[in-house]
Amino acid sequence: MSDAIVSPRFSATRPARRNAPPEILTPPTVSPPALPLGFPRNLAKMVSNYLDVIPEQAYHEPLVIAPGPPRMAFLACEEVLKPVLLDHWEDFPMGRVKKQVFKPLFGRSLGNSDPHDWRWQRGAVSPLFRNSVLRQHGPQILSAADAMIARWRAGSPGDMRNIEADMISMVARLVTDTLLGNGADEFAGLLEKGRDTYYRGMNWWIIYTMLRLPHWLPRPHGQAMRAEERAIRGGVARLVRARLEAGSPVAGMVEKWRDARDPATGEGMPESRIVDNATSFIMAGFETVALTLTWTLFLLARSPVWEQNVLEEIERVTQGGPLGVEHLDQLTVVEQVINESMRLYPAAPVIIRDARRCLDYKGQSIGPGTHCVIPIYAIHRHRAYWEHPDSFDPSRFGPDRGASISKYHFMPFGAGPKSCIGGSLSMIELTLLLASLVRAASFSVDAEFDPRPTGRLFLRPARGMPLSVSMRDQ
């Protein structure tokens, strides 16, 4: 019997592409190539921005196969995504490229583990991601927002700020403190200073790995990346050791990993593996939240109608009092804005899985060894699923519409068993942080500024995010 996965026919119809109403914002996007790029143009484009490798067809077709090398398949419909991410996920593991690129930094962390290791590691910390537990971080989140607001207030009205840098600073300290406890300021500063150096060489490292070039071969920015990896892991290791030696009375992630046991062998998790996991959680957690806030503040600066909608909801919910965790469930407009921001600018815009078995779809076959590219950026703008897909319209996530959106058409935190375990925590952080910042300050941006979306592991604006910040009480 063949081990191919045969999927049903793609049933979605492609709607006519109409222009968005004039009052709806259409923010900058990328200009994809009309057809899949062949070698070496595909890799040349990837150096500066891997979004430029996603062909235009992936924005309106269910499946696009690029001949390569390397051979890639762009998966963009539920009928092929569900087998890869859910039904047969163990046959479509994390891409070899991503695993090798991240191994020096993340080691054998949760995200880089095989299915057996993944199960027991994830199970060890899953209780910490229950909603009731996550909400206990509310005071820390609100305190982080207050600290950033104080920095803005100390400046002059209308100061031009690099909002990306501000959000990185705020969230790096929040995430590090949440995971590892007090005394993380020095490490958070290291993350702020070193991230540009690290990501500058990321796409080169991906290309070298895709081509299976030897690790000893020099590559652009390679030495700087390795130096940053050593600095980051060294900083995490010091904080992990300090927390373990201090014997925290509250069992956090570090203690959960320390006490975890592999059910098959009874072995515990060595300190090096705890460092792997802590590094992975910190790096993914602070980048995704900080970049989502960056893009969201840009969108609100360009959309005064939705800025006003957010302000009115906050005042209605709080009745003029302090914002608290108890208001989370009532901040529905804030959540709509965040969801629409993540649709247009998903912090992790691409997922890669390696095919270990065949997947057949409408006469097309994805064979073993194919790089299965899940272009979340393109799926979130797919012409078959979204009306006015390139426009900023948070109402599409309203109570009467949001429930009908497929979990395979909107995947800011992935889908299936290996979806991001921190997705719920990120939404709590995003909601409280965004509401606090917008309540305290208004933002404006030069009408000619084009923050070109750029894929270098995460989705960043190409030239930072300069926004003018004015405090509402000044």
Short mmCIF file of C-alpha atoms in Angstrom, two decimals:
data_model
loop_
_atom_site.label_atom_id
_atom_site.label_comp_id
_atom_site.label_asym_id
_atom_site.label_seq_id
_atom_site.Cartn_x
_atom_site.Cartn_y
_atom_site.Cartn_z
CA MET A 1 0.00 0.00 0.00
CA SER A 2 1.30 3.47 -0.88
CA ASP A 3 2.11 5.73 2.06
CA ALA A 4 1.03 8.81 0.12
CA ILE A 5 -1.45 11.17 1.73
CA VAL A 6 -4.23 11.89 -0.75
CA SER A 7 -6.07 15.12 -0.02
CA PRO A 8 -9.49 16.19 -1.27
CA ARG A 9 -9.93 18.80 -3.95
CA PHE A 10 -9.41 22.44 -3.06
CA SER A 11 -12.91 23.82 -2.65
CA ALA A 12 -12.34 27.48 -1.88
CA THR A 13 -13.32 29.86 -4.63
CA ARG A 14 -11.15 32.81 -5.53
CA PRO A 15 -13.08 36.03 -4.95
CA ALA A 16 -12.84 38.93 -7.29
CA ARG A 17 -10.07 41.24 -6.16
CA ARG A 18 -11.78 44.53 -5.48
CA ASN A 19 -10.13 47.69 -4.26
CA ALA A 20 -10.62 48.39 -0.58
CA PRO A 21 -12.91 51.28 0.37
CA PRO A 22 -10.94 54.54 0.59
CA GLU A 23 -11.33 54.81 4.36
CA ILE A 24 -9.56 51.45 4.88
CA LEU A 25 -5.77 51.58 5.21
CA THR A 26 -3.65 49.50 2.81
CA PRO A 27 -0.17 49.43 4.41
CA PRO A 28 3.12 48.45 2.72
CA THR A 29 3.75 44.89 1.63
CA VAL A 30 6.25 43.06 -0.56
CA SER A 31 6.17 42.59 -4.34
CA PRO A 32 6.42 38.84 -4.90
CA PRO A 33 7.91 37.27 -8.05
CA ALA A 34 5.27 36.19 -10.57
CA LEU A 35 6.63 32.62 -10.73
CA PRO A 36 8.75 30.46 -8.43
CA LEU A 37 12.39 31.45 -8.66
CA GLY A 38 14.98 28.95 -9.79
CA PHE A 39 18.57 28.51 -8.68
CA PRO A 40 20.54 30.71 -8.04
CA ARG A 41 18.04 33.62 -8.06
CA ASN A 42 16.03 32.07 -5.24
CA LEU A 43 19.03 32.01 -2.91
CA ALA A 44 20.23 35.44 -4.00
CA LYS A 45 16.83 36.91 -3.05
CA MET A 46 16.86 35.05 0.24
CA VAL A 47 20.02 36.81 1.42
CA SER A 48 18.27 40.13 2.02
CA ASN A 49 14.63 39.10 2.51
CA TYR A 50 13.28 35.57 2.33
CA LEU A 51 9.74 36.90 1.74
CA ASP A 52 10.95 37.75 -1.78
CA VAL A 53 11.23 34.03 -2.52
CA ILE A 54 7.50 33.37 -1.97
CA PRO A 55 5.92 33.46 -5.47
CA GLU A 56 2.81 35.46 -6.26
CA GLN A 57 0.98 32.18 -6.97
CA ALA A 58 1.20 31.28 -3.28
CA TYR A 59 -1.11 34.24 -2.57
CA HIS A 60 -3.96 32.74 -4.60
CA GLU A 61 -3.21 29.04 -5.30
CA PRO A 62 -3.48 26.13 -2.84
CA LEU A 63 -0.10 24.56 -3.65
CA VAL A 64 2.93 25.76 -5.59
CA ILE A 65 5.96 23.55 -6.26
CA ALA A 66 9.27 25.17 -7.11
CA PRO A 67 11.72 22.94 -8.99
CA GLY A 68 14.79 24.21 -7.14
CA PRO A 69 17.40 23.35 -6.22
CA PRO A 70 16.57 23.15 -3.42
CA ARG A 71 13.17 21.62 -4.15
CA MET A 72 10.47 23.54 -2.31
CA ALA A 73 6.70 23.25 -2.06
CA PHE A 74 4.65 26.24 -0.87
CA LEU A 75 1.62 24.93 1.05
CA ALA A 76 -1.27 27.36 1.28
CA CYS A 77 -4.56 25.52 1.82
CA GLU A 78 -6.11 23.54 4.64
CA GLU A 79 -6.21 20.32 2.61
CA VAL A 80 -2.41 20.14 2.52
CA LEU A 81 -1.64 22.03 5.72
CA LYS A 82 -3.72 19.78 7.97
CA PRO A 83 -1.84 16.56 7.07
CA VAL A 84 1.52 18.29 7.52
CA LEU A 85 0.78 20.16 10.76
CA LEU A 86 -1.71 17.80 12.45
CA ASP A 87 -2.65 14.43 10.98
CA HIS A 88 0.85 13.23 10.09
CA TRP A 89 3.01 15.83 11.81
CA GLU A 90 5.68 13.34 12.85
CA ASP A 91 6.33 12.60 9.16
CA PHE A 92 6.85 16.32 8.52
CA PRO A 93 9.34 17.38 11.22
CA MET A 94 10.92 20.79 11.63
CA GLY A 95 13.09 21.53 8.63
CA ARG A 96 16.66 20.28 8.78
CA VAL A 97 17.83 23.75 7.79
CA LYS A 98 16.17 25.52 10.70
CA LYS A 99 17.21 22.82 13.14
CA GLN A 100 20.88 23.05 12.17
CA VAL A 101 20.93 26.84 12.02
CA PHE A 102 19.50 27.12 15.54
CA LYS A 103 21.39 24.23 17.15
CA PRO A 104 24.33 26.36 18.36
CA LEU A 105 21.91 28.71 20.13
CA PHE A 106 18.99 26.49 21.16
CA GLY A 107 20.67 23.08 21.42
CA ARG A 108 18.10 20.34 22.13
CA SER A 109 15.34 22.66 23.28
CA LEU A 110 11.63 21.96 23.02
CA GLY A 111 11.42 23.38 19.49
CA ASN A 112 14.51 21.53 18.25
CA SER A 113 13.66 18.11 19.72
CA ASP A 114 12.50 14.87 18.15
CA PRO A 115 8.88 13.81 18.89
CA HIS A 116 9.74 11.76 22.00
CA ASP A 117 11.86 14.46 23.63
CA TRP A 118 9.32 17.09 22.61
CA ARG A 119 6.45 15.29 24.36
CA TRP A 120 7.98 15.00 27.80
CA GLN A 121 9.65 18.41 27.71
CA ARG A 122 6.41 20.10 26.71
CA GLY A 123 4.47 18.12 29.27
CA ALA A 124 6.80 19.34 32.01
CA VAL A 125 5.90 23.01 31.54
CA SER A 126 2.36 22.75 30.17
CA PRO A 127 0.75 23.43 33.60
CA LEU A 128 2.42 26.85 33.63
CA PHE A 129 0.50 27.83 30.49
CA ARG A 130 -3.00 27.44 31.92
CA ASN A 131 -4.92 30.67 31.57
CA SER A 132 -5.33 31.16 35.32
CA VAL A 133 -1.56 30.85 35.82
CA LEU A 134 -0.69 33.11 32.90
CA ARG A 135 -2.88 35.90 34.21
CA GLN A 136 -0.78 36.03 37.36
CA HIS A 137 1.88 37.74 35.23
CA GLY A 138 -0.46 40.71 34.74
CA PRO A 139 1.21 43.02 37.29
CA GLN A 140 4.64 42.42 35.71
CA ILE A 141 3.24 43.17 32.25
CA LEU A 142 1.56 46.39 33.35
CA SER A 143 4.70 47.44 35.23
CA ALA A 144 6.76 46.98 32.06
CA ALA A 145 4.35 49.24 30.17
CA ASP A 146 4.48 51.86 32.93
CA ALA A 147 8.29 51.92 32.76
CA MET A 148 8.24 52.56 29.01
CA ILE A 149 5.57 55.26 29.38
CA ALA A 150 7.75 56.96 32.01
CA ARG A 151 10.67 57.01 29.56
CA TRP A 152 8.49 58.62 26.90
CA ARG A 153 7.10 61.14 29.37
CA ALA A 154 10.63 62.20 30.32
CA GLY A 155 11.24 63.30 26.74
CA SER A 156 9.84 66.22 24.79
CA PRO A 157 6.32 66.18 23.32
CA GLY A 158 6.36 64.71 19.83
CA ASP A 159 9.79 63.09 20.21
CA MET A 160 10.70 60.82 17.30
CA ARG A 161 11.39 57.37 18.69
CA ASN A 162 12.58 54.14 17.10
CA ILE A 163 9.55 52.20 18.30
CA GLU A 164 11.07 48.87 17.31
CA ALA A 165 14.02 49.52 19.66
CA ASP A 166 11.67 50.70 22.43
CA MET A 167 9.49 47.61 22.15
CA ILE A 168 12.54 45.31 22.12
CA SER A 169 13.86 47.01 25.25
CA MET A 170 10.54 46.77 27.07
CA VAL A 171 9.66 43.18 26.16
CA ALA A 172 13.18 41.73 26.51
CA ARG A 173 13.22 42.79 30.15
CA LEU A 174 9.66 41.59 30.71
CA VAL A 175 10.18 38.13 29.21
CA THR A 176 13.56 37.57 30.86
CA ASP A 177 12.22 38.67 34.24
CA THR A 178 9.08 36.51 33.85
CA LEU A 179 11.10 33.40 33.02
CA LEU A 180 14.23 33.77 35.11
CA GLY A 181 13.34 36.24 37.85
CA ASN A 182 14.94 39.46 39.01
CA GLY A 183 18.39 40.66 38.01
CA ALA A 184 17.83 40.20 34.27
CA ASP A 185 18.44 43.81 33.19
CA GLU A 186 22.04 43.20 32.17
CA PHE A 187 21.05 40.21 30.05
CA ALA A 188 18.16 42.06 28.43
CA GLY A 189 20.62 44.80 27.45
CA LEU A 190 22.81 42.16 25.83
CA LEU A 191 19.85 41.00 23.74
CA GLU A 192 19.09 44.54 22.60
CA LYS A 193 22.64 45.23 21.50
CA GLY A 194 23.39 41.89 19.87
CA ARG A 195 20.24 41.05 17.93
CA ASP A 196 21.12 43.12 14.83
CA THR A 197 24.53 41.47 14.60
CA TYR A 198 23.01 38.03 15.00
CA TYR A 199 20.22 38.44 12.44
CA ARG A 200 22.47 40.12 9.87
CA GLY A 201 24.04 36.76 9.11
CA MET A 202 20.93 34.61 9.59
CA ASN A 203 19.86 34.29 5.94
CA TRP A 204 23.44 33.56 4.84
CA TRP A 205 23.60 30.75 7.38
CA ILE A 206 20.29 29.36 6.09
CA ILE A 207 21.55 29.37 2.50
CA TYR A 208 24.81 27.62 3.39
CA THR A 209 22.86 24.96 5.29
CA MET A 210 20.39 24.45 2.42
CA LEU A 211 23.32 23.89 0.07
CA ARG A 212 24.89 21.47 2.59
CA LEU A 213 28.14 23.42 2.61
CA PRO A 214 30.59 22.36 5.34
CA HIS A 215 30.40 24.21 8.65
CA TRP A 216 34.07 25.14 8.54
CA LEU A 217 33.58 27.13 5.34
CA PRO A 218 33.71 30.90 6.11
CA ARG A 219 30.45 32.74 5.58
CA PRO A 220 29.38 36.40 5.86
CA HIS A 221 28.87 37.46 9.49
CA GLY A 222 29.46 33.89 10.63
CA GLN A 223 32.01 34.72 13.34
CA ALA A 224 29.82 37.52 14.70
CA MET A 225 26.82 35.16 14.90
CA ARG A 226 28.82 32.56 16.79
CA ALA A 227 30.10 35.20 19.21
CA GLU A 228 26.54 36.41 19.90
CA GLU A 229 25.35 32.85 20.44
CA ARG A 230 28.07 32.27 23.03
CA ALA A 231 27.24 35.55 24.78
CA ILE A 232 23.50 34.82 24.88
CA ARG A 233 23.88 31.25 26.10
CA GLY A 234 26.44 32.36 28.66
CA GLY A 235 24.05 35.00 29.99
CA VAL A 236 21.15 32.54 30.21
CA ALA A 237 23.35 29.93 31.89
CA ARG A 238 24.37 32.39 34.63
CA LEU A 239 20.75 33.35 35.31
CA VAL A 240 19.56 29.72 35.31
CA ARG A 241 22.30 28.71 37.73
CA ALA A 242 21.54 31.64 40.01
CA ARG A 243 17.86 30.74 40.09
CA LEU A 244 18.55 27.09 40.83
CA GLU A 245 21.00 27.97 43.61
CA ALA A 246 18.58 30.48 45.11
CA GLY A 247 15.90 27.83 45.48
CA SER A 248 12.87 29.88 44.42
CA PRO A 249 9.80 29.04 46.56
CA VAL A 250 7.63 29.39 43.45
CA ALA A 251 8.14 26.66 40.85
CA GLY A 252 8.59 28.39 37.50
CA MET A 253 9.76 26.98 34.18
CA VAL A 254 13.33 26.44 35.35
CA GLU A 255 12.19 24.39 38.35
CA LYS A 256 9.68 22.44 36.22
CA TRP A 257 12.43 21.47 33.79
CA ARG A 258 14.79 20.60 36.66
CA ASP A 259 12.22 18.23 38.18
CA ALA A 260 11.03 16.69 34.88
CA ARG A 261 11.80 13.06 34.10
CA ASP A 262 11.83 11.24 30.79
CA PRO A 263 9.09 8.61 31.28
CA ALA A 264 10.94 6.13 29.07
CA THR A 265 14.33 6.31 30.83
CA GLY A 266 13.67 8.06 34.13
CA GLU A 267 16.48 10.48 33.35
CA GLY A 268 16.23 14.08 34.39
CA MET A 269 17.06 17.20 32.45
CA PRO A 270 20.68 18.34 32.78
CA GLU A 271 21.40 22.01 33.36
CA SER A 272 22.61 22.38 29.77
CA ARG A 273 19.18 21.30 28.49
CA ILE A 274 17.48 23.75 30.85
CA VAL A 275 19.67 26.46 29.33
CA ASP A 276 18.64 25.27 25.84
CA ASN A 277 14.97 25.67 26.68
CA ALA A 278 15.31 28.94 28.56
CA THR A 279 17.27 30.47 25.67
CA SER A 280 14.67 29.32 23.16
CA PHE A 281 11.73 30.64 25.18
CA ILE A 282 13.38 34.02 25.77
CA MET A 283 14.50 34.59 22.17
CA ALA A 284 11.18 33.58 20.62
CA GLY A 285 9.06 35.20 23.30
CA PHE A 286 10.52 38.68 23.29
CA GLU A 287 10.99 39.04 19.52
CA THR A 288 7.46 37.98 18.54
CA VAL A 289 5.70 40.21 21.08
CA ALA A 290 7.98 43.22 20.52
CA LEU A 291 7.69 43.08 16.73
CA THR A 292 3.92 42.61 16.84
CA LEU A 293 3.62 45.72 19.01
CA THR A 294 5.91 47.60 16.62
CA TRP A 295 3.75 46.83 13.60
CA THR A 296 0.52 47.44 15.52
CA LEU A 297 1.55 50.91 16.69
CA PHE A 298 2.52 51.75 13.11
CA LEU A 299 -0.89 50.61 11.85
CA LEU A 300 -2.73 52.64 14.50
CA ALA A 301 -0.59 55.68 13.67
CA ARG A 302 -1.88 55.34 10.09
CA SER A 303 -5.47 54.56 11.11
CA PRO A 304 -6.93 57.23 13.46
CA VAL A 305 -10.40 55.65 13.27
CA TRP A 306 -9.18 52.43 14.87
CA GLU A 307 -6.99 54.31 17.33
CA GLN A 308 -10.13 56.10 18.51
CA ASN A 309 -12.05 52.80 18.66
CA VAL A 310 -9.35 51.37 20.92
CA LEU A 311 -9.35 54.43 23.19
CA GLU A 312 -13.12 54.45 23.55
CA GLU A 313 -13.17 50.77 24.46
CA ILE A 314 -10.47 51.18 27.12
CA GLU A 315 -12.28 54.07 28.75
CA ARG A 316 -15.61 52.23 28.62
CA VAL A 317 -14.15 49.07 30.13
CA THR A 318 -12.10 50.73 32.86
CA GLN A 319 -14.56 53.61 33.45
CA GLY A 320 -11.53 55.87 33.80
CA GLY A 321 -9.84 53.72 36.44
CA PRO A 322 -6.56 51.79 36.28
CA LEU A 323 -6.22 49.05 33.67
CA GLY A 324 -5.99 45.58 35.17
CA VAL A 325 -5.93 41.89 34.32
CA GLU A 326 -9.65 41.75 35.17
CA HIS A 327 -10.33 43.80 32.02
CA LEU A 328 -8.71 41.35 29.59
CA ASP A 329 -11.86 39.59 28.45
CA GLN A 330 -13.61 42.89 27.74
CA LEU A 331 -10.89 44.37 25.50
CA THR A 332 -12.34 42.86 22.35
CA VAL A 333 -11.51 45.75 20.02
CA VAL A 334 -7.91 45.74 21.24
CA GLU A 335 -7.75 42.02 20.47
CA GLN A 336 -9.25 42.57 17.00
CA VAL A 337 -6.56 45.14 16.23
CA ILE A 338 -3.82 42.78 17.43
CA ASN A 339 -5.18 39.90 15.37
CA GLU A 340 -5.36 42.03 12.24
CA SER A 341 -1.84 43.27 12.84
CA MET A 342 -0.60 39.67 13.18
CA ARG A 343 -2.47 38.75 10.01
CA LEU A 344 -0.73 41.45 7.97
CA TYR A 345 2.63 41.23 9.69
CA PRO A 346 3.05 37.82 11.39
CA ALA A 347 6.19 37.93 13.51
CA ALA A 348 7.14 34.41 12.36
CA PRO A 349 6.14 34.65 8.67
CA VAL A 350 7.32 31.23 7.47
CA ILE A 351 7.28 27.67 8.85
CA ILE A 352 9.40 24.97 7.22
CA ARG A 353 8.81 21.24 7.48
CA ASP A 354 10.76 18.44 5.77
CA ALA A 355 8.73 15.79 3.96
CA ARG A 356 9.54 12.21 4.95
CA ARG A 357 6.64 10.71 3.01
CA CYS A 358 4.62 11.57 -0.09
CA LEU A 359 1.75 14.01 -0.03
CA ASP A 360 -0.45 14.02 -3.14
CA TYR A 361 -2.81 16.82 -4.03
CA LYS A 362 -4.78 17.21 -7.28
CA GLY A 363 -2.15 15.43 -9.34
CA GLN A 364 0.79 17.17 -7.70
CA SER A 365 3.14 15.17 -5.54
CA ILE A 366 5.36 16.37 -2.75
CA GLY A 367 8.04 13.74 -2.40
CA PRO A 368 10.33 12.87 0.51
CA GLY A 369 13.17 15.35 0.89
CA THR A 370 11.10 18.34 -0.23
CA HIS A 371 11.29 21.51 1.85
CA CYS A 372 7.63 22.16 2.73
CA VAL A 373 7.39 25.93 3.07
CA ILE A 374 4.30 27.15 4.92
CA PRO A 375 4.25 30.83 3.90
CA ILE A 376 2.15 32.26 6.72
CA TYR A 377 2.71 35.77 5.36
CA ALA A 378 1.11 34.74 2.04
CA ILE A 379 -1.64 32.61 3.64
CA HIS A 380 -2.66 35.60 5.76
CA ARG A 381 -3.07 37.59 2.52
CA HIS A 382 -4.46 34.77 0.38
CA ARG A 383 -7.01 35.91 -2.19
CA ALA A 384 -9.23 32.87 -1.63
CA TYR A 385 -9.66 33.44 2.10
CA TRP A 386 -9.64 37.18 2.74
CA GLU A 387 -11.57 40.09 1.29
CA HIS A 388 -9.28 43.07 0.61
CA PRO A 389 -6.41 40.88 1.88
CA ASP A 390 -3.76 43.63 1.88
CA SER A 391 -5.87 46.12 3.84
CA PHE A 392 -5.98 46.81 7.56
CA ASP A 393 -9.50 46.02 8.71
CA PRO A 394 -9.77 44.68 12.30
CA SER A 395 -13.55 44.28 11.90
CA ARG A 396 -12.88 41.01 10.08
CA PHE A 397 -12.06 39.58 13.53
CA GLY A 398 -15.25 40.92 15.09
CA PRO A 399 -17.52 38.67 17.20
CA ASP A 400 -19.82 38.03 14.25
CA ARG A 401 -17.02 37.11 11.80
CA GLY A 402 -13.91 35.90 13.61
CA ALA A 403 -15.29 32.48 14.57
CA SER A 404 -15.61 31.48 10.89
CA ILE A 405 -11.90 31.92 10.14
CA SER A 406 -10.10 28.59 9.69
CA LYS A 407 -7.21 27.91 12.07
CA TYR A 408 -5.19 27.00 8.96
CA HIS A 409 -5.83 30.37 7.34
CA PHE A 410 -4.82 32.43 10.38
CA MET A 411 -1.75 30.99 12.12
CA PRO A 412 0.19 33.66 14.02
CA PHE A 413 1.32 30.98 16.48
CA GLY A 414 1.33 28.03 14.08
CA ALA A 415 -1.11 25.11 14.18
CA GLY A 416 -1.20 21.49 15.29
CA PRO A 417 0.66 19.81 18.18
CA LYS A 418 3.83 21.86 17.64
CA SER A 419 2.10 25.22 17.68
CA CYS A 420 3.67 27.82 19.95
CA ILE A 421 3.08 26.88 23.59
CA GLY A 422 3.44 30.54 24.54
CA GLY A 423 0.67 31.82 22.26
CA SER A 424 -1.80 32.49 25.08
CA LEU A 425 0.83 34.28 27.16
CA SER A 426 1.76 36.40 24.15
CA MET A 427 -1.86 37.46 23.66
CA ILE A 428 -2.15 38.48 27.32
CA GLU A 429 1.07 40.48 27.04
CA LEU A 430 0.05 42.07 23.75
CA THR A 431 -3.40 43.06 24.98
CA LEU A 432 -2.28 44.66 28.24
CA LEU A 433 0.80 46.31 26.74
CA LEU A 434 -0.99 47.74 23.71
CA ALA A 435 -3.92 49.05 25.76
CA SER A 436 -1.54 50.68 28.24
CA LEU A 437 0.64 52.31 25.59
CA VAL A 438 -2.20 53.62 23.42
CA ARG A 439 -4.08 54.91 26.45
CA ALA A 440 -1.02 56.91 27.49
CA ALA A 441 0.33 58.15 24.14
CA SER A 442 -0.59 58.95 20.56
CA PHE A 443 1.66 58.02 17.66
CA SER A 444 2.21 59.55 14.23
CA VAL A 445 4.36 58.55 11.26
CA ASP A 446 5.64 60.34 8.18
CA ALA A 447 3.18 59.75 5.35
CA GLU A 448 6.05 58.82 3.00
CA PHE A 449 7.69 56.32 5.32
CA ASP A 450 7.72 52.77 3.96
CA PRO A 451 8.65 50.13 6.58
CA ARG A 452 9.37 47.38 4.07
CA PRO A 453 8.52 44.01 5.69
CA THR A 454 11.77 42.04 5.83
CA GLY A 455 12.14 38.38 6.72
CA ARG A 456 15.27 37.54 8.71
CA LEU A 457 13.99 34.79 10.98
CA PHE A 458 11.33 37.21 12.29
CA LEU A 459 9.41 39.85 10.34
CA ARG A 460 11.07 43.21 10.88
CA PRO A 461 10.68 46.66 9.32
CA ALA A 462 13.69 47.15 7.05
CA ARG A 463 14.74 50.49 8.52
CA GLY A 464 13.37 50.44 12.04
CA MET A 465 10.09 52.11 12.95
CA PRO A 466 10.42 55.88 13.56
CA LEU A 467 7.20 57.13 15.17
CA SER A 468 6.50 60.44 16.83
CA VAL A 469 5.25 59.93 20.41
CA SER A 470 3.06 62.48 22.20
CA MET A 471 1.76 61.87 25.70
CA ARG A 472 -1.99 62.41 25.95
CA ASP A 473 -1.71 64.23 29.29
CA GLN A 474 0.88 66.76 28.08
#
